[in-house]
């Protein structure tokens, strides 16, 4: 790929950071095929489990002649990473490994991912391209309030921000009082954290009497690492006047910056020159056509430390059929509002927490803080939703609150078809998070 003449506007095909985003599709497909073929060959030679599975399925690296041939290859799952813990899926030799990351273990025992120096570059490049797409530039002050350490959020945004020339504030999560103080004092223009932690920061700003619009320079929020709905995005933007951008990624595939939200659509561009996406039916494992919702599967086509081939993310989404108005050729996926592990079966009905979040936040008097509590008696599942009322709407007027409770219930009922017990609670009552939040408490007998 020959880069066009540089530099000027970062958010255009003429800037080196964003140039790949606008690559002509035939060239992109050619590059993907070339990288897929070399990754498969590399993994076949170096990762015993992958070679064994390929041999069992009678597939050899030379059988991959087109991108569609990817469907011949075996899948990888999180359980493979656990079974091969700590480093059974490592492709690079130890003298090439420069860093380990572990997934945060939201859904079980952590897994370990060795990264080489070139993996870190690919990852950083993905984050830089997201930030550039959001309109962030050198001169912006980026507060990184994701956790630093084994979790990829902090270091991912850190390297990406520095790479783009931002002034990075590596504050990590926690100590929320200081987060608000430094945000004001340093003129922070962009913050990166989980959406749920930003809600906590909003609370703290209110407590300190800080108005985001008047007292801070904050313009961008870079939110990810957990599912959040469009309704949550609108709520945050209304409350603070910032633009809430979506950033997606996972430790197994690199970290944040695998895909990022674009202002021209509701979805996220996937940096598919590095991360090749497929959508499959999670039951039949057959690839689904663009437009259909299924499980997102990634093949890393330029990573060496831990090459991941057809990795089942368990995240549910669809790929858009139409191209994006911004001109980027990289495919767009819907925001991830659920992972398949999060699905709740309540009274025989499949419910995702995101559906409940969307229903709740459509009621203006409801604050973006809620908890779903499930418990069981001998015969019955009990389904409760605790939800905070905004300070403005909170009152002693029982009739007023009862009317609000009924409206919340009607909203939930009309969408999910179940009748939970709605419990309205006062502002600041429910737990807040400093990283990934847990909003479902499932005490049912398994
Ligand atoms: P863990 O699986 O332990 O949470 P990670 O910290 O690597 O591991 O988190 C990756 C997961 O976080 C993704 O698979 C996805 O479920 C979720 N995630 C990351 N970014 C987003 C996002 N922008 N929107 C929704 N979910 C996200
Ligand atoms: Zn776009």
Tab-separated table of C-alpha atoms and ligand atoms in Angstrom, residues 262 269 324 326, ligand 2:
chain	number	residue	atom	x	y	z
A	262	UNK	CA	-18.379	6.546	13.610
A	269	UNK	CA	-16.006	0.337	11.862
A	324	UNK	CA	-20.770	4.169	5.500
A	326	UNK	CA	-17.930	8.786	5.956
B	2	LIG	ZN1	-18.185	5.716	9.001
